[in-house]
mmCIF file of C-alpha atoms in Angstrom:
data_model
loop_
_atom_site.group_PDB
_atom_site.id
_atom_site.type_symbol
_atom_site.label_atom_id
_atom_site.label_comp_id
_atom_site.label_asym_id
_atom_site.label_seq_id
_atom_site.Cartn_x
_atom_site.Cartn_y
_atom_site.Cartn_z
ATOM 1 C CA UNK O 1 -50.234 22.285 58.516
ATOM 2 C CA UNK O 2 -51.365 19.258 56.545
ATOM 3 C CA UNK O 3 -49.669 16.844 53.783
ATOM 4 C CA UNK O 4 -50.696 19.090 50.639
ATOM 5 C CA UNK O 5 -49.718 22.164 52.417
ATOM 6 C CA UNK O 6 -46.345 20.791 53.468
ATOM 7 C CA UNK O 7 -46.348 19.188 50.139
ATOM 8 C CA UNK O 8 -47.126 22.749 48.058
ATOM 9 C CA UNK O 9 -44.026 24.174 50.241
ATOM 10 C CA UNK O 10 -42.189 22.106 49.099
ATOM 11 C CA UNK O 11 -43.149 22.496 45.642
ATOM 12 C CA UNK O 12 -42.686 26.189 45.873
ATOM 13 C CA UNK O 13 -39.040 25.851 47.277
ATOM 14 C CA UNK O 14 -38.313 23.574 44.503
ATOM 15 C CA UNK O 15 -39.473 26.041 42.215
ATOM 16 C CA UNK O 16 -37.770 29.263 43.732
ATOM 17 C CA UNK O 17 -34.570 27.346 43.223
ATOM 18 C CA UNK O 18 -34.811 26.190 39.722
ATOM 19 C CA UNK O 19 -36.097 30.127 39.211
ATOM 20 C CA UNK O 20 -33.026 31.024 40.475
ATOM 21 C CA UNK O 21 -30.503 28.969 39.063
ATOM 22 C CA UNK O 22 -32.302 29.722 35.606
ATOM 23 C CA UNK O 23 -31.717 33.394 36.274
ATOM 24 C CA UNK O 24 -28.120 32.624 37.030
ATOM 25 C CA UNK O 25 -27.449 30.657 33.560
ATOM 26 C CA UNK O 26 -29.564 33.599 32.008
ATOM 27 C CA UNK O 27 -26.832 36.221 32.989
ATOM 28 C CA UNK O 28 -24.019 34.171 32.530
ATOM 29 C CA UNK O 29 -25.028 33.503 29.009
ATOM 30 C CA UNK O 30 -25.759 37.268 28.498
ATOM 31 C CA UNK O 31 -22.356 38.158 29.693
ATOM 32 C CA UNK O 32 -21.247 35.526 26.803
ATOM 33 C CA UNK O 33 -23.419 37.127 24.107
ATOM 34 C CA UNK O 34 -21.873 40.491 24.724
ATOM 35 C CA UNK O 35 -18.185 39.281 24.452
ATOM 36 C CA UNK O 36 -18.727 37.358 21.758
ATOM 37 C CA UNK O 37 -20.488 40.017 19.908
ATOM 38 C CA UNK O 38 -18.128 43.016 21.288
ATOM 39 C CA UNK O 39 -15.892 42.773 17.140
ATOM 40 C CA UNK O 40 -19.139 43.108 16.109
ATOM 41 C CA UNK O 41 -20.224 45.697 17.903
ATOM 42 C CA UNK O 42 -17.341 47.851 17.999
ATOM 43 C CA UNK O 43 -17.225 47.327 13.613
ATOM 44 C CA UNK O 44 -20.596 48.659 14.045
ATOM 45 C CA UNK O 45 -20.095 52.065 15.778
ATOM 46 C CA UNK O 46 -16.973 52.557 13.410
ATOM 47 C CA UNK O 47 -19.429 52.321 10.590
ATOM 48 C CA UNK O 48 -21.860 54.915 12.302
ATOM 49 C CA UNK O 49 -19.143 57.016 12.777
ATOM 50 C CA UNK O 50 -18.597 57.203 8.945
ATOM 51 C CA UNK O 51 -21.976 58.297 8.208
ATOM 52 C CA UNK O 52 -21.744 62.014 7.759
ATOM 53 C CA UNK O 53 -18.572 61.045 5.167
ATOM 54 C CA UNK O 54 -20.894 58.591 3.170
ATOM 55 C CA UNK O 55 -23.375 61.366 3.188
ATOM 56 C CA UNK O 56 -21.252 63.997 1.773
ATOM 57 C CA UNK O 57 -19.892 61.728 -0.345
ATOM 58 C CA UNK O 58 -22.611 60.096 -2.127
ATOM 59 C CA UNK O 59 -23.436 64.015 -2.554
ATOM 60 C CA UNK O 60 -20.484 64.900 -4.543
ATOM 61 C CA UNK O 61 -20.509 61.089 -6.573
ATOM 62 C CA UNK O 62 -24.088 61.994 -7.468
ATOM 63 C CA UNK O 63 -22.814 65.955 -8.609
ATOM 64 C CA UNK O 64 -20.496 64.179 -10.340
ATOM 65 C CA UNK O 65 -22.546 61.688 -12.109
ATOM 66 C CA UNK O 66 -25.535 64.387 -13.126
ATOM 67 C CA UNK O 67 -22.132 67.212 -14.734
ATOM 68 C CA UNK O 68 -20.216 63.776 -15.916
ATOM 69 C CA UNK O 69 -22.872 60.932 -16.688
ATOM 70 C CA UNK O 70 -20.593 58.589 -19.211
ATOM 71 C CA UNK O 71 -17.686 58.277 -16.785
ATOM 72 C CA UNK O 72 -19.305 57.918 -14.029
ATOM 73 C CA UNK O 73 -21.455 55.095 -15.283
ATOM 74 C CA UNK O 74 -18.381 53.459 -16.444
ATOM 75 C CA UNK O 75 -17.012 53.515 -13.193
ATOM 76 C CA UNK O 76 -19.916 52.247 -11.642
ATOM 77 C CA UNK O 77 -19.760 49.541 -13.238
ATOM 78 C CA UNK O 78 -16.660 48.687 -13.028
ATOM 79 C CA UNK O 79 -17.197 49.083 -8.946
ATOM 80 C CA UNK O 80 -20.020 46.823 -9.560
ATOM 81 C CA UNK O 81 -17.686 44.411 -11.725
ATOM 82 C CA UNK O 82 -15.105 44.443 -8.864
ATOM 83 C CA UNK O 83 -17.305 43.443 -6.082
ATOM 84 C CA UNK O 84 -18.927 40.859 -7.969
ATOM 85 C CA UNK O 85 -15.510 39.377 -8.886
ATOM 86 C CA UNK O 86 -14.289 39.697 -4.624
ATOM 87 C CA UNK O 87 -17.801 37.407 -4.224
ATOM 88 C CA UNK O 88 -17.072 34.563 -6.449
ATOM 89 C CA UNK O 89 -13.244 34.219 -5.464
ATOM 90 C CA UNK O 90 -14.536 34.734 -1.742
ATOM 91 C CA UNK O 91 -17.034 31.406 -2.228
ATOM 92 C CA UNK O 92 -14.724 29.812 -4.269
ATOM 93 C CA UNK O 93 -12.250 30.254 -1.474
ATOM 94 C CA UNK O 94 -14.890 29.366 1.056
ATOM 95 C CA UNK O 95 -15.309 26.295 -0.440
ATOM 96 C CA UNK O 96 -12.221 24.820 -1.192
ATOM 97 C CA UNK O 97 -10.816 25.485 2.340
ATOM 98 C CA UNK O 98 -13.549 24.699 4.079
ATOM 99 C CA UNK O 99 -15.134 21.154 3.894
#
């Protein structure tokens, strides 16, 4: 075995061992990701689990809103009032508590 053979060894050894110390960080960080994302996730599959609801209900708001069209347009915007008036005190919040 010459000097670049021993030399390319060596390399290669080198390499395997950065390989694998990468690989360890890589699942170590994974394993992070997933509990710091678990609230998330588990928020998530509530909300799929409401689905059918939201279904059925849009349904019978959409009933509603073809028998009952004056009513239900006032209340629509007043939902659309309400959220818009959660947003600004939620940024106004946001910013005056957070510098």
């Amino acid at each position: 075995m010459n000097k670049s053979d021993r030399q390319r060894n060596l390399r290669k050894q080198q390499l395997l061992k950065e390989i694998q110390q990468q690989r360890q960080l890589l699942a170590t960080y994974g394993q992070n990701w997933l509990e710091v994302t678990q609230p998330y996730d588990k928020g998530w599959q509530t909300l799929i689990a409401f689905k059918p609801y939201v279904a059925i209900g849009s349904g019978l708001a959409l009933l509603y809103g073809l028998r009952h069209p004056r009513p239900f347009y006032r209340w629509s915007r007043r939902i659309i009032n309400i959220f818009g008036i959660i947003k600004i005190v939620r940024n106004t919040l946001y910013k005056n508590c957070w510098y």
